[in-house]
CSV table of C-alpha atoms and ligand atoms in Angstrom, one decimal:
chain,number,residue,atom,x,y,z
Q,1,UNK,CA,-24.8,-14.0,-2.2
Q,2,UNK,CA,-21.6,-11.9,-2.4
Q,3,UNK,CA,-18.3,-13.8,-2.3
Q,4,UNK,CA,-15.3,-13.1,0.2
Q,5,UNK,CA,-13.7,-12.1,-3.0
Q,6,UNK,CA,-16.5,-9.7,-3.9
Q,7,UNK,CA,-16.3,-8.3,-0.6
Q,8,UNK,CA,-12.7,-7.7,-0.5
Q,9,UNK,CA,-13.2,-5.8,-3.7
Q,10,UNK,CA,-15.8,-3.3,-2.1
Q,11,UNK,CA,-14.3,-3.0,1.0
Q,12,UNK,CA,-13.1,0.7,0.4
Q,13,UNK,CA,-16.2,1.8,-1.0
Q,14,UNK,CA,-18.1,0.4,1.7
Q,15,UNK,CA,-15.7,1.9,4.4
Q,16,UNK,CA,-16.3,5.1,2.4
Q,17,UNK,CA,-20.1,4.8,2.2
Q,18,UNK,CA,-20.0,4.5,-1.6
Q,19,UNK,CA,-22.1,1.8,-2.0
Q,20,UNK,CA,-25.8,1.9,-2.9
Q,21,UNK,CA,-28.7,0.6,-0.6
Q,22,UNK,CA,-28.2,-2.9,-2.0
Q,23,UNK,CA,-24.9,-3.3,-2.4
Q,24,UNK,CA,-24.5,-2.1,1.0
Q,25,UNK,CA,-27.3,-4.5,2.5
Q,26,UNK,CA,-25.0,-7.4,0.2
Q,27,UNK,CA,-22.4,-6.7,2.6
Q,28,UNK,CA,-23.7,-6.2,5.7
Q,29,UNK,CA,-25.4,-9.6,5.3
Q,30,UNK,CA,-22.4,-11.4,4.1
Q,31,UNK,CA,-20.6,-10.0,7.2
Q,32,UNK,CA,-23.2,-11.0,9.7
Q,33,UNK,CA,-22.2,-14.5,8.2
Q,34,UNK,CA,-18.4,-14.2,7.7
Q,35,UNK,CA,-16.3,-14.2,10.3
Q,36,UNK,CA,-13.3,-13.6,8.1
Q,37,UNK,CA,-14.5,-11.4,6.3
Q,38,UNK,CA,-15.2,-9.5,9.7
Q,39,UNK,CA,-11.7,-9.6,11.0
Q,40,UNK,CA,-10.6,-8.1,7.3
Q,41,UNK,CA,-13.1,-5.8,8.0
Q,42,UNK,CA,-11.6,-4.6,11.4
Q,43,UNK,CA,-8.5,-4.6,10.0
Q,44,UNK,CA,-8.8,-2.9,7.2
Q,45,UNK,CA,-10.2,-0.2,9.5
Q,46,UNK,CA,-7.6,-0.5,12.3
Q,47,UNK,CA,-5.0,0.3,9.0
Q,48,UNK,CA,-7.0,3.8,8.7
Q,49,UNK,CA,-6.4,4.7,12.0
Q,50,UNK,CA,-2.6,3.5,12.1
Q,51,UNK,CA,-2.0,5.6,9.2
Q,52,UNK,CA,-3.7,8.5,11.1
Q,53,UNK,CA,-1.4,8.1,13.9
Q,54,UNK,CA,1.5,7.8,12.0
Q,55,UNK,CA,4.1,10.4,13.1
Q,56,UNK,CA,5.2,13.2,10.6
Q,57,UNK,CA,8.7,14.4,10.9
Q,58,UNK,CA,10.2,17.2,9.4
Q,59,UNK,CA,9.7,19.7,12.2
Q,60,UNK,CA,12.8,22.0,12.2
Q,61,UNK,CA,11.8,22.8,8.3
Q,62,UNK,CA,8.3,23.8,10.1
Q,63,UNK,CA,9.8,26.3,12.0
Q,64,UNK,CA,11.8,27.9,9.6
Q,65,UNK,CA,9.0,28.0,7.3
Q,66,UNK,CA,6.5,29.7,10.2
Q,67,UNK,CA,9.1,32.3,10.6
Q,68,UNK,CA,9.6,33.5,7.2
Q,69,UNK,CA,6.1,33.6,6.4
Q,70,UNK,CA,5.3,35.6,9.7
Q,71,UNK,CA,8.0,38.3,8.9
Q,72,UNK,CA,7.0,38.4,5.4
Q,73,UNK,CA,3.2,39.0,6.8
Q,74,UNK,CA,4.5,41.7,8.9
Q,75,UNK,CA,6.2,43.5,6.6
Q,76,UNK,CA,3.4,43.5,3.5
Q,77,UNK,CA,0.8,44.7,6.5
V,1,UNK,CA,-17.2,33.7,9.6
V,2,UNK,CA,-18.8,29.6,9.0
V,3,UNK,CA,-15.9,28.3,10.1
V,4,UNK,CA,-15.4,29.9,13.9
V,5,UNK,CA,-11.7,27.4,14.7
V,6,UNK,CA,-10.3,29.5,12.0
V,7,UNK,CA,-11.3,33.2,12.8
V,8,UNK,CA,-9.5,32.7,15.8
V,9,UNK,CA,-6.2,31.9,14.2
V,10,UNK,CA,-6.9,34.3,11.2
V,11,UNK,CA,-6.5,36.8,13.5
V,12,UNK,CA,-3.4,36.0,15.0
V,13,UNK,CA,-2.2,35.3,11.2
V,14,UNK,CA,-3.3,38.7,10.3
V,15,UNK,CA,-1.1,40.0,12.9
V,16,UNK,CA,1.8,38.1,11.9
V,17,UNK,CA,2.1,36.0,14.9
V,18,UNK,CA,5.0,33.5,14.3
V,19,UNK,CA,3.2,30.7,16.4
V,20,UNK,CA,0.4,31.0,14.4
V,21,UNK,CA,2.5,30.3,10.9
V,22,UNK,CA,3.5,27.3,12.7
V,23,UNK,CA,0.3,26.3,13.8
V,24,UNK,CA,-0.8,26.9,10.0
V,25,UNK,CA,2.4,25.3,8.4
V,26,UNK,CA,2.6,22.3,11.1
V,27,UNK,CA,-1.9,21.9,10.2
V,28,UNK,CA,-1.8,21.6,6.5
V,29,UNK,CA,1.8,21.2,5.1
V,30,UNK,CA,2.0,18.0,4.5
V,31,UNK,CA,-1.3,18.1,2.4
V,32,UNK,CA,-0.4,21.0,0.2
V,33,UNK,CA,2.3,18.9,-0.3
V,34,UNK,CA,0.2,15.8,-1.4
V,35,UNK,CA,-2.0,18.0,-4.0
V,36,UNK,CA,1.2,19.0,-5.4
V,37,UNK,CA,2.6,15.8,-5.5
V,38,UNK,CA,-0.1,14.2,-7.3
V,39,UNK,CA,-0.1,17.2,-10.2
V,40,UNK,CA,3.1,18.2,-10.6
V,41,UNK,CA,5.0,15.0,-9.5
V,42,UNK,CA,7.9,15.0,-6.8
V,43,UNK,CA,10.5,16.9,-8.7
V,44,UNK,CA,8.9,20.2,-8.6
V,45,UNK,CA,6.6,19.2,-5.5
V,46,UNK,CA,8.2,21.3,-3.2
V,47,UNK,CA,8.6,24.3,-5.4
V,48,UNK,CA,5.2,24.5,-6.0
V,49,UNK,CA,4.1,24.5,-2.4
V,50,UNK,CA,6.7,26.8,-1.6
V,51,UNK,CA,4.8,29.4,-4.1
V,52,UNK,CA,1.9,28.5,-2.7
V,53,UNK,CA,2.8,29.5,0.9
V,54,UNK,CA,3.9,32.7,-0.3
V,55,UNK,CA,0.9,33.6,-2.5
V,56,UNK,CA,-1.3,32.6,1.1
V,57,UNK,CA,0.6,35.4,2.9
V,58,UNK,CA,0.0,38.1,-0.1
V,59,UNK,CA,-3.5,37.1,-0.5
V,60,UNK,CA,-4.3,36.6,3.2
V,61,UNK,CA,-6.2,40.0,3.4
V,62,UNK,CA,-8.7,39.2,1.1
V,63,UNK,CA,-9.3,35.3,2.8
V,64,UNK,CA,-13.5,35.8,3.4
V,65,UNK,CA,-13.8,32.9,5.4
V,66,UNK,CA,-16.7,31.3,2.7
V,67,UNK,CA,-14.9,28.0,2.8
V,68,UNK,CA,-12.6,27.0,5.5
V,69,UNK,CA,-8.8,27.7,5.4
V,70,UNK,CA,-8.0,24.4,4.8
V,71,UNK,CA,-10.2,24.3,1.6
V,72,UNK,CA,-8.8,27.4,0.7
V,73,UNK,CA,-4.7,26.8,0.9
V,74,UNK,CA,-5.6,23.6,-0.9
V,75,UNK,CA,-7.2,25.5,-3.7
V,76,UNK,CA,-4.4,27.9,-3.9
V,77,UNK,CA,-2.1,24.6,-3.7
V,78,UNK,CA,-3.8,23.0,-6.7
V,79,UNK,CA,-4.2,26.4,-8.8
V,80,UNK,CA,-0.6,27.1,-8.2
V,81,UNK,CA,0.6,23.9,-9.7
V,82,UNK,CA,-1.8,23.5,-12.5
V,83,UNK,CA,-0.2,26.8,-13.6
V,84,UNK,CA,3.4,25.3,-13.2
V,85,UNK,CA,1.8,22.1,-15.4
V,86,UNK,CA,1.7,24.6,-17.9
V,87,UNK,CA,0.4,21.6,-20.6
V,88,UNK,CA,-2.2,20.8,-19.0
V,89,UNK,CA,-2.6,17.6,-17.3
V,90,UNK,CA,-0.6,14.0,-17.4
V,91,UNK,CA,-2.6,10.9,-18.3
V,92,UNK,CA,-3.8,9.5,-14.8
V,93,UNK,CA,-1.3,7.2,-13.9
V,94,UNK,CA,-4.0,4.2,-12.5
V,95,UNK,CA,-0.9,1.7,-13.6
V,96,UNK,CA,-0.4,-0.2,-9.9
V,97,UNK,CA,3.2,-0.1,-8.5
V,98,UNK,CA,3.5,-3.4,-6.6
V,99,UNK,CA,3.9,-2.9,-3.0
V,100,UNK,CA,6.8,-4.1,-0.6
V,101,UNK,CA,4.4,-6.8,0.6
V,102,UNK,CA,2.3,-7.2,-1.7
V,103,UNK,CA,-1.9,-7.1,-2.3
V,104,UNK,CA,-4.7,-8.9,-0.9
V,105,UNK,CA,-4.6,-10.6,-4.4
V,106,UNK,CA,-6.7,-13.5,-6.2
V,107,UNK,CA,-4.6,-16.0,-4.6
V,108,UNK,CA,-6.1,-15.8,-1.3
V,109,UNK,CA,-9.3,-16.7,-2.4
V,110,UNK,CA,-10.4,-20.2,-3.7
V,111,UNK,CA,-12.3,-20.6,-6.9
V,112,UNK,CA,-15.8,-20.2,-5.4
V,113,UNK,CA,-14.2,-16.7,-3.9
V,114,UNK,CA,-14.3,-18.1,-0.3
V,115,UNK,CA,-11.0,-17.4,1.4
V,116,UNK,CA,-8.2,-19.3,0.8
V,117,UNK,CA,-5.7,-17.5,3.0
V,118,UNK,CA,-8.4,-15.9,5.6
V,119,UNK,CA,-6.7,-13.2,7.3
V,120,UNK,CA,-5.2,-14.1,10.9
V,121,UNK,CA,-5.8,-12.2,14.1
V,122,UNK,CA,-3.4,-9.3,14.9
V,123,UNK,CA,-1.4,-9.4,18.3
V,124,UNK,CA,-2.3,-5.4,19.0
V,125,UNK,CA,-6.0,-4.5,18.0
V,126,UNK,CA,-5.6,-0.4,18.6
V,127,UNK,CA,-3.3,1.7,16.4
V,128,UNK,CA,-1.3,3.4,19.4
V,129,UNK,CA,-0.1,-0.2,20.6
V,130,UNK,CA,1.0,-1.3,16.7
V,131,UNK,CA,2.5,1.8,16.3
V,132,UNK,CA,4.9,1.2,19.4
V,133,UNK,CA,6.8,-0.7,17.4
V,134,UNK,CA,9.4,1.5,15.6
V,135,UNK,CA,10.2,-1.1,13.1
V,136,UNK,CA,6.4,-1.1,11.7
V,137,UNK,CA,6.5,2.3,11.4
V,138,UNK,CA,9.4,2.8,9.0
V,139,UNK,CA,8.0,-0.5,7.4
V,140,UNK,CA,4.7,1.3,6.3
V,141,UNK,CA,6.7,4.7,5.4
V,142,UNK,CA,8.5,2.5,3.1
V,143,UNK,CA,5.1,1.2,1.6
V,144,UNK,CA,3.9,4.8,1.6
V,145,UNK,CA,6.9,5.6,-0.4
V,146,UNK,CA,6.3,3.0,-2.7
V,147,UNK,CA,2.9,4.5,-4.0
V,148,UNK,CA,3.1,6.7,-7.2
V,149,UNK,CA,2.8,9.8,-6.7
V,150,UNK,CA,-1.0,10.4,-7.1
V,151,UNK,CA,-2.1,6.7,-5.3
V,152,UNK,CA,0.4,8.5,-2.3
V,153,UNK,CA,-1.3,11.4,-2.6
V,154,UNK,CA,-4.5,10.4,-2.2
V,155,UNK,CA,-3.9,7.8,0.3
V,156,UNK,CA,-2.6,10.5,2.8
V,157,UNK,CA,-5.4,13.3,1.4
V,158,UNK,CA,-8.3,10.8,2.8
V,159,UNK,CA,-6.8,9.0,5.6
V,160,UNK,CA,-4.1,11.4,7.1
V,161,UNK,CA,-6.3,14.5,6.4
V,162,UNK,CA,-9.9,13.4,6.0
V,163,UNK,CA,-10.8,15.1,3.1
V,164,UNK,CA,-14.0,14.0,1.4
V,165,UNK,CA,-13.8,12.1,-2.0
V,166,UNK,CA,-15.4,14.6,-3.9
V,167,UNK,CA,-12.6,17.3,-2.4
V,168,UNK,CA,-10.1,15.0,-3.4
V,169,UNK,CA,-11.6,14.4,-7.3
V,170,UNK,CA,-12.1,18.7,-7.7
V,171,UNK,CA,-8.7,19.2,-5.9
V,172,UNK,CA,-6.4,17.1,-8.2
V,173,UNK,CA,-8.8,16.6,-11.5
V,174,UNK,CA,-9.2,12.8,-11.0
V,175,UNK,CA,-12.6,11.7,-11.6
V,176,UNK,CA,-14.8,9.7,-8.3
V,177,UNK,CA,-14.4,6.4,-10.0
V,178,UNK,CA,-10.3,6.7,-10.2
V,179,UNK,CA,-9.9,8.0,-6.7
V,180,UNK,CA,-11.8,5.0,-5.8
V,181,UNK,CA,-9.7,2.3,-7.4
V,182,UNK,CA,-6.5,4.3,-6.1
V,183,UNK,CA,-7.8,4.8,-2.6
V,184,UNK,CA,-8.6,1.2,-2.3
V,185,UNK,CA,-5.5,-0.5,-3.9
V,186,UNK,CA,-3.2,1.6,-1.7
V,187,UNK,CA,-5.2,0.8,1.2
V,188,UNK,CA,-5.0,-3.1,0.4
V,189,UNK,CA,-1.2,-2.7,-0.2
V,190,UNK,CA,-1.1,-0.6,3.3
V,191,UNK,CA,-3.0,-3.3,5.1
V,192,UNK,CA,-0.8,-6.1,3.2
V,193,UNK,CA,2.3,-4.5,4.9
V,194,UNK,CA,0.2,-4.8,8.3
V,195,UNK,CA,-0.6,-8.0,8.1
V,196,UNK,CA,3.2,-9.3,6.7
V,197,UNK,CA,4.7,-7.4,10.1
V,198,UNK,CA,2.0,-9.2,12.5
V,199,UNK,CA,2.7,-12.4,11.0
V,200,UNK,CA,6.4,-12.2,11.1
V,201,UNK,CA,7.6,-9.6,13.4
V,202,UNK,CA,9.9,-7.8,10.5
V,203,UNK,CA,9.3,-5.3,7.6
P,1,ZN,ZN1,-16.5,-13.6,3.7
């Protein structure tokens, strides 16, 4: 049976569905077992979504930016 | 057009709308950015994307809509700075920069590779309510900052953009495996600084 440790070490590729059909079975069934591994699991994917969320500054450069590429559109067209 | 969410704003971008640059610019910046990044590195980064922008407006005419925009500005990213990399590329850098707080490293696991130091349960269990603390978010832009410049880059091209692996390994000329091991030790050192800031309340 996979390890925790094993598990830990494919966790990306099984969040990215880059595991074959039996390395992904491996996990699945350690996980129906493992509570810890579970909770790493779920946290690992709640860390996707933080990083999702996290806020992007930088807006006034935005703006700028928008503007001089609109005028230069306008005046090549 | 295959990809109807961008005729609409082609349009307006055709007609030079100014919202519409900013709706473009505001969309996909920051991941031009991170293709540059990882090819050029961060001293000419912002050059390159610069060019880029421009050579988008000039060649915004002949856009066919065969991929979607995003695809496309990426492309022109990419191309753009592999011409400024005029010797070709570096070596891919898979050397690890250690995080602020760490891994989820060998020593949390016994011999047997059970867990040692099992991971405990977090106080907040969705993003929005982790991310109301402004302390953990300058804490992970700090990780984030810690990265090198390709691990960054990919990082933010997959979980801040979505962009498939495969896009990721054409984009930036890393091969599957390497985006792999990148993805998944900045992700560990990302969820390390999680866990650090649940545990302890400070970065
Ligand atoms: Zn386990």
């Amino acid at each position: 049976m996979l390890s925790c440790k094993e598990l830990v070490a494919h966790s990306s590729d099984y969040l990215d569905s880059q595991l074959n059909l039996r390395m992904r079975l491996a996990v699945r069934t350690h996980l129906a077992m493992c509570r810890n591994c579970r909770r790493f699991i779920r946290q690992m994917r709640l860390s996707q979504l933080v990083l999702r969320r996290l806020p992007q500054g930088q807006n006034a450069e935005l703006d700028a930016l928008a503007q001089r590429l609109a005028e230069l559109r306008r005046q090549s067209s | 057009m295959d990809y109807p969410d961008d005729s609409a704003l082609l349009t307006r971008l055709l007609a030079g709308e100014q919202k519409a640059f900013r709706e473009l610019v505001g969309t996909y910046q920051s991941a031009m950015r991170a293709v540059a990044f990882a090819i050029v590195g961060s001293r000419n980064a912002d050059e390159v994307v610069q060019d880029a922008w421009l050579a988008v407006v000039r060649n915004l005419d002949s856009f066919q809509g065969r991929s979607s925009l995003k695809t496309w500005l990426l492309t022109i990213t990419a191309n753009t700075a592999k011409t400024r990399l005029k010797h070709n590329r570096r070596e891919v850098l898979l050397d690890d920069l250690p995080g602020p707080h760490g891994s989820v490293g060998d020593e949390r696991f016994a011999a047997d590779g059970h867990w040692l130091l099992a991971p405990h349960a977090w106080h907040q269990d969705t993003p929005e309510a982790l991310l109301t603390e402004g302390e953990l978010r300058e804490c992970l832009e700090k990780t984030l900052a810690s990265l090198s410049e390709l691990q960054g880059s990919v990082l933010l091209l997959r979980e801040r953009q979505g962009l498939e692996l495969d896009e990721i390994c054409n984009l930036l000329q890393v091969s599957l495996s390497n985006v792999r091991v990148l993805l998944h030790r900045a992700r560990l050192k990302v969820f390390a600084t999680l866990e650090h800031f649940e545990e302890t309340g400070q970065c």
